[in-house]
PDB file of C-alpha atoms in Angstrom:
ATOM      1  CA  MET K   1       0.000   0.000   0.000  1.00 50.00           C
ATOM      2  CA  ASP K   2       1.257   3.494  -0.883  1.00 58.00           C
ATOM      3  CA  TRP K   3       1.102   5.084   2.567  1.00 66.00           C
ATOM      4  CA  SER K   4       2.250   8.504   1.359  1.00 82.00           C
ATOM      5  CA  ARG K   5      -0.611   8.643  -1.135  1.00 86.00           C
ATOM      6  CA  ALA K   6      -3.055   7.381   1.473  1.00 92.00           C
ATOM      7  CA  ALA K   7      -1.867  10.111   3.862  1.00 90.00           C
ATOM      8  CA  LEU K   8      -2.420  12.802   1.225  1.00 91.00           C
ATOM      9  CA  ILE K   9      -5.932  11.562   0.507  1.00 94.00           C
ATOM     10  CA  TRP K  10      -6.793  11.314   4.208  1.00 95.00           C
ATOM     11  CA  ARG K  11      -5.452  14.783   4.957  1.00 95.00           C
ATOM     12  CA  GLY K  12      -7.121  16.279   1.916  1.00 95.00           C
ATOM     13  CA  VAL K  13     -10.533  14.890   2.822  1.00 97.00           C
ATOM     14  CA  PHE K  14     -10.418  15.927   6.458  1.00 97.00           C
ATOM     15  CA  ALA K  15      -8.829  19.294   5.758  1.00 97.00           C
ATOM     16  CA  VAL K  16     -11.957  20.039   3.729  1.00 97.00           C
ATOM     17  CA  VAL K  17     -14.178  18.678   6.517  1.00 98.00           C
ATOM     18  CA  GLY K  18     -12.335  20.757   9.106  1.00 98.00           C
ATOM     19  CA  TRP K  19     -12.492  24.055   7.233  1.00 98.00           C
ATOM     20  CA  ALA K  20     -16.104  23.400   6.251  1.00 98.00           C
ATOM     21  CA  SER K  21     -17.126  22.651   9.851  1.00 98.00           C
ATOM     22  CA  VAL K  22     -15.549  25.853  11.174  1.00 98.00           C
ATOM     23  CA  GLY K  23     -16.954  27.880   8.280  1.00 98.00           C
ATOM     24  CA  LEU K  24     -20.456  26.444   8.681  1.00 98.00           C
ATOM     25  CA  TYR K  25     -20.495  27.063  12.420  1.00 97.00           C
ATOM     26  CA  TYR K  26     -19.231  30.630  11.970  1.00 98.00           C
ATOM     27  CA  GLY K  27     -21.776  31.345   9.253  1.00 97.00           C
ATOM     28  CA  LEU K  28     -24.600  30.111  11.466  1.00 97.00           C
ATOM     29  CA  THR K  29     -23.252  32.085  14.417  1.00 96.00           C
ATOM     30  CA  ILE K  30     -23.284  35.475  12.661  1.00 96.00           C
ATOM     31  CA  SER K  31     -26.354  34.917  10.514  1.00 95.00           C
ATOM     32  CA  GLY K  32     -28.781  37.842  10.728  1.00 94.00           C
ATOM     33  CA  LEU K  33     -26.645  39.975  13.030  1.00 94.00           C
ATOM     34  CA  THR K  34     -25.892  43.674  12.712  1.00 95.00           C
ATOM     35  CA  PRO K  35     -22.265  44.700  12.011  1.00 94.00           C
ATOM     36  CA  ALA K  36     -21.721  45.595  15.671  1.00 94.00           C
ATOM     37  CA  GLU K  37     -23.213  42.307  16.833  1.00 96.00           C
ATOM     38  CA  THR K  38     -21.156  40.448  14.236  1.00 97.00           C
ATOM     39  CA  ALA K  39     -17.928  41.952  15.575  1.00 96.00           C
ATOM     40  CA  THR K  40     -18.736  40.904  19.141  1.00 96.00           C
ATOM     41  CA  ARG K  41     -19.934  37.453  18.142  1.00 96.00           C
ATOM     42  CA  THR K  42     -16.817  36.942  15.987  1.00 97.00           C
ATOM     43  CA  LEU K  43     -14.583  37.729  18.953  1.00 96.00           C
ATOM     44  CA  HIS K  44     -16.535  35.275  21.068  1.00 96.00           C
ATOM     45  CA  PHE K  45     -16.539  32.627  18.336  1.00 97.00           C
ATOM     46  CA  PHE K  46     -12.773  32.621  17.939  1.00 97.00           C
ATOM     47  CA  SER K  47     -12.313  32.618  21.719  1.00 96.00           C
ATOM     48  CA  PHE K  48     -13.622  29.070  22.041  1.00 96.00           C
ATOM     49  CA  PHE K  49     -10.868  26.499  22.513  1.00 96.00           C
ATOM     50  CA  THR K  50     -12.801  24.168  20.237  1.00 96.00           C
ATOM     51  CA  ILE K  51     -12.580  26.636  17.357  1.00 97.00           C
ATOM     52  CA  GLN K  52      -8.915  27.468  17.899  1.00 97.00           C
ATOM     53  CA  THR K  53      -8.030  23.780  18.110  1.00 97.00           C
ATOM     54  CA  ASN K  54     -10.011  22.874  15.002  1.00 98.00           C
ATOM     55  CA  LEU K  55      -8.249  25.655  13.117  1.00 98.00           C
ATOM     56  CA  LEU K  56      -4.922  24.154  14.221  1.00 97.00           C
ATOM     57  CA  VAL K  57      -6.090  20.721  13.074  1.00 97.00           C
ATOM     58  CA  ALA K  58      -7.207  22.087   9.692  1.00 97.00           C
ATOM     59  CA  VAL K  59      -3.876  23.882   9.248  1.00 96.00           C
ATOM     60  CA  ALA K  60      -1.917  20.770  10.274  1.00 96.00           C
ATOM     61  CA  LEU K  61      -3.810  18.740   7.674  1.00 96.00           C
ATOM     62  CA  THR K  62      -3.604  21.381   4.933  1.00 96.00           C
ATOM     63  CA  LEU K  63       0.019  22.544   5.020  1.00 93.00           C
ATOM     64  CA  PRO K  64       1.591  19.159   4.136  1.00 89.00           C
ATOM     65  CA  LEU K  65      -0.686  19.090   1.072  1.00 89.00           C
ATOM     66  CA  ILE K  66       0.586  22.472  -0.085  1.00 86.00           C
ATOM     67  CA  GLY K  67       4.218  21.465   0.162  1.00 77.00           C
ATOM     68  CA  VAL K  68       5.907  19.200   2.675  1.00 71.00           C
ATOM     69  CA  ARG K  69       9.310  20.616   1.694  1.00 77.00           C
ATOM     70  CA  THR K  70       8.345  24.210   2.423  1.00 83.00           C
ATOM     71  CA  ARG K  71       9.023  25.662   5.863  1.00 85.00           C
ATOM     72  CA  PRO K  72       5.320  25.678   6.852  1.00 85.00           C
ATOM     73  CA  GLY K  73       4.953  22.161   5.469  1.00 84.00           C
ATOM     74  CA  ARG K  74       7.947  20.891   7.451  1.00 88.00           C
ATOM     75  CA  TRP K  75       6.587  22.564  10.588  1.00 88.00           C
ATOM     76  CA  ALA K  76       3.151  20.979  10.202  1.00 88.00           C
ATOM     77  CA  SER K  77       4.683  17.584   9.360  1.00 88.00           C
ATOM     78  CA  SER K  78       6.983  17.478  12.386  1.00 91.00           C
ATOM     79  CA  GLU K  79       6.196  14.791  14.932  1.00 92.00           C
ATOM     80  CA  GLY K  80       6.008  17.203  17.858  1.00 94.00           C
ATOM     81  CA  VAL K  81       3.517  19.523  16.170  1.00 95.00           C
ATOM     82  CA  ARG K  82       1.256  16.734  14.960  1.00 95.00           C
ATOM     83  CA  ALA K  83       1.287  15.002  18.332  1.00 96.00           C
ATOM     84  CA  GLY K  84       0.578  18.268  20.163  1.00 97.00           C
ATOM     85  CA  VAL K  85      -2.312  19.173  17.872  1.00 97.00           C
ATOM     86  CA  THR K  86      -3.657  15.643  18.292  1.00 97.00           C
ATOM     87  CA  MET K  87      -3.507  16.017  22.060  1.00 96.00           C
ATOM     88  CA  TYR K  88      -5.451  19.306  21.951  1.00 97.00           C
ATOM     89  CA  ALA K  89      -8.087  17.780  19.677  1.00 97.00           C
ATOM     90  CA  VAL K  90      -8.504  14.706  21.861  1.00 95.00           C
ATOM     91  CA  VAL K  91      -9.011  16.947  24.903  1.00 94.00           C
ATOM     92  CA  VAL K  92     -11.624  18.943  22.955  1.00 95.00           C
ATOM     93  CA  GLY K  93     -13.555  15.778  22.204  1.00 94.00           C
ATOM     94  CA  LEU K  94     -13.318  14.389  25.729  1.00 92.00           C
ATOM     95  CA  VAL K  95     -14.147  17.649  27.530  1.00 90.00           C
ATOM     96  CA  TYR K  96     -17.093  18.303  25.234  1.00 92.00           C
ATOM     97  CA  HIS K  97     -18.490  14.805  25.597  1.00 90.00           C
ATOM     98  CA  PHE K  98     -18.133  14.527  29.366  1.00 89.00           C
ATOM     99  CA  LEU K  99     -18.519  18.163  30.556  1.00 81.00           C
ATOM    100  CA  LEU K 100     -20.413  20.149  27.942  1.00 83.00           C
ATOM    101  CA  HIS K 101     -22.532  17.741  25.929  1.00 82.00           C
ATOM    102  CA  ALA K 102     -25.368  17.727  28.459  1.00 80.00           C
ATOM    103  CA  THR K 103     -25.571  21.544  28.563  1.00 80.00           C
ATOM    104  CA  TRP K 104     -26.308  22.062  24.856  1.00 81.00           C
ATOM    105  CA  ASN K 105     -28.597  20.385  22.342  1.00 83.00           C
ATOM    106  CA  PRO K 106     -27.852  21.746  18.838  1.00 88.00           C
ATOM    107  CA  GLN K 107     -30.271  21.051  16.014  1.00 93.00           C
ATOM    108  CA  GLY K 108     -30.130  21.029  12.217  1.00 95.00           C
ATOM    109  CA  LEU K 109     -26.989  22.487  10.669  1.00 96.00           C
ATOM    110  CA  TYR K 110     -25.702  23.391  14.120  1.00 95.00           C
ATOM    111  CA  GLN K 111     -25.654  19.700  14.906  1.00 95.00           C
ATOM    112  CA  VAL K 112     -23.790  18.947  11.662  1.00 97.00           C
ATOM    113  CA  ALA K 113     -21.096  21.495  12.525  1.00 97.00           C
ATOM    114  CA  ASN K 114     -21.018  20.347  16.132  1.00 95.00           C
ATOM    115  CA  ILE K 115     -20.387  16.715  15.187  1.00 96.00           C
ATOM    116  CA  GLY K 116     -17.650  17.784  12.786  1.00 97.00           C
ATOM    117  CA  LEU K 117     -15.843  19.945  15.348  1.00 97.00           C
ATOM    118  CA  HIS K 118     -16.186  17.797  18.460  1.00 96.00           C
ATOM    119  CA  TYR K 119     -16.149  14.248  17.118  1.00 97.00           C
ATOM    120  CA  VAL K 120     -15.080  13.862  13.482  1.00 97.00           C
ATOM    121  CA  MET K 121     -12.006  16.089  13.519  1.00 98.00           C
ATOM    122  CA  PRO K 122     -10.543  14.830  16.823  1.00 97.00           C
ATOM    123  CA  VAL K 123     -10.860  11.253  15.563  1.00 97.00           C
ATOM    124  CA  ALA K 124      -9.465  12.203  12.139  1.00 97.00           C
ATOM    125  CA  ILE K 125      -6.293  13.829  13.501  1.00 97.00           C
ATOM    126  CA  LEU K 126      -5.858  11.006  16.035  1.00 97.00           C
ATOM    127  CA  ILE K 127      -5.926   8.415  13.251  1.00 96.00           C
ATOM    128  CA  ASP K 128      -3.625  10.606  11.147  1.00 96.00           C
ATOM    129  CA  TRP K 129      -1.118  10.712  13.994  1.00 95.00           C
ATOM    130  CA  LEU K 130      -1.338   6.986  14.734  1.00 93.00           C
ATOM    131  CA  VAL K 131      -1.167   5.806  11.122  1.00 93.00           C
ATOM    132  CA  PHE K 132       0.680   8.396   9.051  1.00 92.00           C
ATOM    133  CA  THR K 133       3.072  10.146  11.480  1.00 91.00           C
ATOM    134  CA  PRO K 134       6.454   8.553  12.299  1.00 88.00           C
ATOM    135  CA  ASN K 135       6.597   7.204  15.850  1.00 87.00           C
ATOM    136  CA  GLY K 136       9.269   6.955  18.502  1.00 90.00           C
ATOM    137  CA  ARG K 137      10.719  10.471  18.273  1.00 90.00           C
ATOM    138  CA  LEU K 138       8.874  12.248  21.077  1.00 95.00           C
ATOM    139  CA  ARG K 139      10.412  13.051  24.469  1.00 95.00           C
ATOM    140  CA  TRP K 140       8.690  13.250  27.838  1.00 96.00           C
ATOM    141  CA  ILE K 141       9.440  16.962  27.987  1.00 96.00           C
ATOM    142  CA  ASP K 142       7.237  17.473  24.912  1.00 96.00           C
ATOM    143  CA  ALA K 143       4.158  16.924  27.109  1.00 96.00           C
ATOM    144  CA  GLY K 144       5.247  19.942  29.149  1.00 96.00           C
ATOM    145  CA  LYS K 145       5.904  22.069  26.062  1.00 96.00           C
ATOM    146  CA  TRP K 146       2.389  21.378  24.779  1.00 97.00           C
ATOM    147  CA  LEU K 147       0.947  23.074  27.877  1.00 97.00           C
ATOM    148  CA  ALA K 148       2.055  26.477  26.546  1.00 96.00           C
ATOM    149  CA  PHE K 149      -1.008  26.809  24.304  1.00 96.00           C
ATOM    150  CA  PRO K 150      -3.657  26.057  26.980  1.00 95.00           C
ATOM    151  CA  LEU K 151      -1.767  28.262  29.461  1.00 96.00           C
ATOM    152  CA  ILE K 152      -1.815  31.236  27.095  1.00 96.00           C
ATOM    153  CA  TYR K 153      -5.423  30.492  26.231  1.00 96.00           C
ATOM    154  CA  SER K 154      -6.403  30.433  29.911  1.00 95.00           C
ATOM    155  CA  GLY K 155      -4.790  33.833  30.426  1.00 95.00           C
ATOM    156  CA  TRP K 156      -6.691  35.198  27.423  1.00 95.00           C
ATOM    157  CA  LEU K 157     -10.017  33.930  28.767  1.00 93.00           C
ATOM    158  CA  LEU K 158      -9.464  35.485  32.184  1.00 94.00           C
ATOM    159  CA  LEU K 159      -8.544  38.798  30.563  1.00 95.00           C
ATOM    160  CA  LEU K 160     -11.476  38.711  28.163  1.00 95.00           C
ATOM    161  CA  GLY K 161     -13.871  37.819  30.946  1.00 94.00           C
ATOM    162  CA  ALA K 162     -12.581  40.562  33.236  1.00 94.00           C
ATOM    163  CA  VAL K 163     -13.067  43.156  30.484  1.00 94.00           C
ATOM    164  CA  SER K 164     -16.326  41.965  28.926  1.00 94.00           C
ATOM    165  CA  GLY K 165     -17.955  39.784  31.586  1.00 93.00           C
ATOM    166  CA  TRP K 166     -18.332  36.980  29.024  1.00 95.00           C
ATOM    167  CA  TYR K 167     -16.879  33.501  29.507  1.00 93.00           C
ATOM    168  CA  PRO K 168     -17.181  30.725  26.911  1.00 91.00           C
ATOM    169  CA  TYR K 169     -17.399  27.840  29.376  1.00 89.00           C
ATOM    170  CA  TRP K 170     -19.315  27.430  32.638  1.00 87.00           C
ATOM    171  CA  PHE K 171     -16.338  25.979  34.493  1.00 88.00           C
ATOM    172  CA  ILE K 172     -14.282  29.172  34.040  1.00 91.00           C
ATOM    173  CA  ASP K 173     -17.033  31.700  34.767  1.00 93.00           C
ATOM    174  CA  VAL K 174     -15.417  33.899  37.424  1.00 94.00           C
ATOM    175  CA  ALA K 175     -18.651  35.839  37.970  1.00 92.00           C
ATOM    176  CA  GLU K 176     -20.481  32.641  38.939  1.00 93.00           C
ATOM    177  CA  LEU K 177     -17.736  30.577  40.542  1.00 95.00           C
ATOM    178  CA  GLY K 178     -15.361  33.164  41.945  1.00 95.00           C
ATOM    179  CA  LEU K 179     -11.704  33.552  41.039  1.00 94.00           C
ATOM    180  CA  GLY K 180     -10.439  30.860  43.420  1.00 95.00           C
ATOM    181  CA  ARG K 181     -12.756  28.134  42.113  1.00 96.00           C
ATOM    182  CA  THR K 182     -12.100  29.179  38.524  1.00 96.00           C
ATOM    183  CA  LEU K 183      -8.328  28.995  38.989  1.00 96.00           C
ATOM    184  CA  LEU K 184      -8.737  25.590  40.624  1.00 96.00           C
ATOM    185  CA  ASN K 185     -10.765  24.395  37.636  1.00 95.00           C
ATOM    186  CA  LEU K 186      -8.126  25.728  35.233  1.00 95.00           C
ATOM    187  CA  CYS K 187      -5.379  23.956  37.175  1.00 95.00           C
ATOM    188  CA  GLY K 188      -7.366  20.740  36.984  1.00 94.00           C
ATOM    189  CA  LEU K 189      -7.851  21.180  33.251  1.00 92.00           C
ATOM    190  CA  LEU K 190      -4.142  21.865  32.731  1.00 94.00           C
ATOM    191  CA  ALA K 191      -3.350  18.741  34.739  1.00 95.00           C
ATOM    192  CA  PHE K 192      -5.689  16.821  32.435  1.00 93.00           C
ATOM    193  CA  PHE K 193      -3.835  18.240  29.419  1.00 95.00           C
ATOM    194  CA  GLY K 194      -0.612  17.064  31.021  1.00 95.00           C
ATOM    195  CA  VAL K 195      -1.936  13.542  31.572  1.00 95.00           C
ATOM    196  CA  VAL K 196      -3.205  13.287  27.989  1.00 94.00           C
ATOM    197  CA  GLY K 197       0.113  14.662  26.731  1.00 95.00           C
ATOM    198  CA  LEU K 198       2.097  12.094  28.700  1.00 96.00           C
ATOM    199  CA  THR K 199      -0.209   9.387  27.364  1.00 96.00           C
ATOM    200  CA  VAL K 200       0.463  10.561  23.802  1.00 96.00           C
ATOM    201  CA  VAL K 201       4.223  10.420  24.409  1.00 96.00           C
ATOM    202  CA  ALA K 202       3.919   6.961  25.975  1.00 96.00           C
ATOM    203  CA  ILE K 203       1.935   5.677  22.986  1.00 95.00           C
ATOM    204  CA  ASP K 204       4.464   7.206  20.589  1.00 94.00           C
ATOM    205  CA  ARG K 205       7.422   5.593  22.343  1.00 93.00           C
ATOM    206  CA  THR K 206       5.647   2.229  22.502  1.00 94.00           C
ATOM    207  CA  LEU K 207       4.833   2.336  18.791  1.00 89.00           C
ATOM    208  CA  GLY K 208       8.408   3.392  18.051  1.00 85.00           C
ATOM    209  CA  ARG K 209       9.826   0.399  19.920  1.00 81.00           C
ATOM    210  CA  ARG K 210       7.380  -1.878  18.097  1.00 74.00           C
ATOM    211  CA  ASP K 211       8.463  -0.521  14.717  1.00 65.00           C
ATOM    212  CA  ARG K 212      12.166  -0.860  15.542  1.00 66.00           C
ATOM    213  CA  THR K 213      11.630  -4.437  16.726  1.00 67.00           C
ATOM    214  CA  ALA K 214       9.709  -5.294  13.563  1.00 57.00           C
ATOM    215  CA  ALA K 215      12.409  -3.711  11.368  1.00 58.00           C
ATOM    216  CA  SER K 216      15.186  -5.716  13.046  1.00 59.00           C
ATOM    217  CA  ALA K 217      13.305  -9.007  12.982  1.00 56.00           C
TER     218      ALA K 217
END
């Protein structure tokens, strides 16, 4: 089987799905709004971790198609980037399913976009990482490096909430929970990111040892 061709097809299909899911959700979000309302809703839309992560996933799937030998293509194809993006996407799917799913019941096209963002794309990038990304090159410290994105994001949410009073998720709503409880929730979420990151590294190293054993057999 031509794995390089299979990878291109897989990434092409799900790059389209990823961009389409974000675009559909955004279009539905701003439909019928005034320009002022659109500006506010756009800021809110792109402040969701789900949206930012799905944009990263779409970029990670698209750039290798444009040119794996270009600097952006090499960046997106690197094992650390693909594993980190996979980790973020897996967390999106798990947090949505176990913490947020019960609080929202989208219908129609909203449901189509919701399934794409929270289920299809996390699974797609996970399979991409497991099947098409070289294994055995990650280090344990990479799990710590991947925490930079959620840390910066958490700071942005606290700043945005302090200025506007709007929070995208109930478990970081300072107005409702208080700063202490919110910070505790954020620490717990960061710890969860760390655990998932360490799991990703462990899987990578296990698959790498398996591949080296198979190659030497």
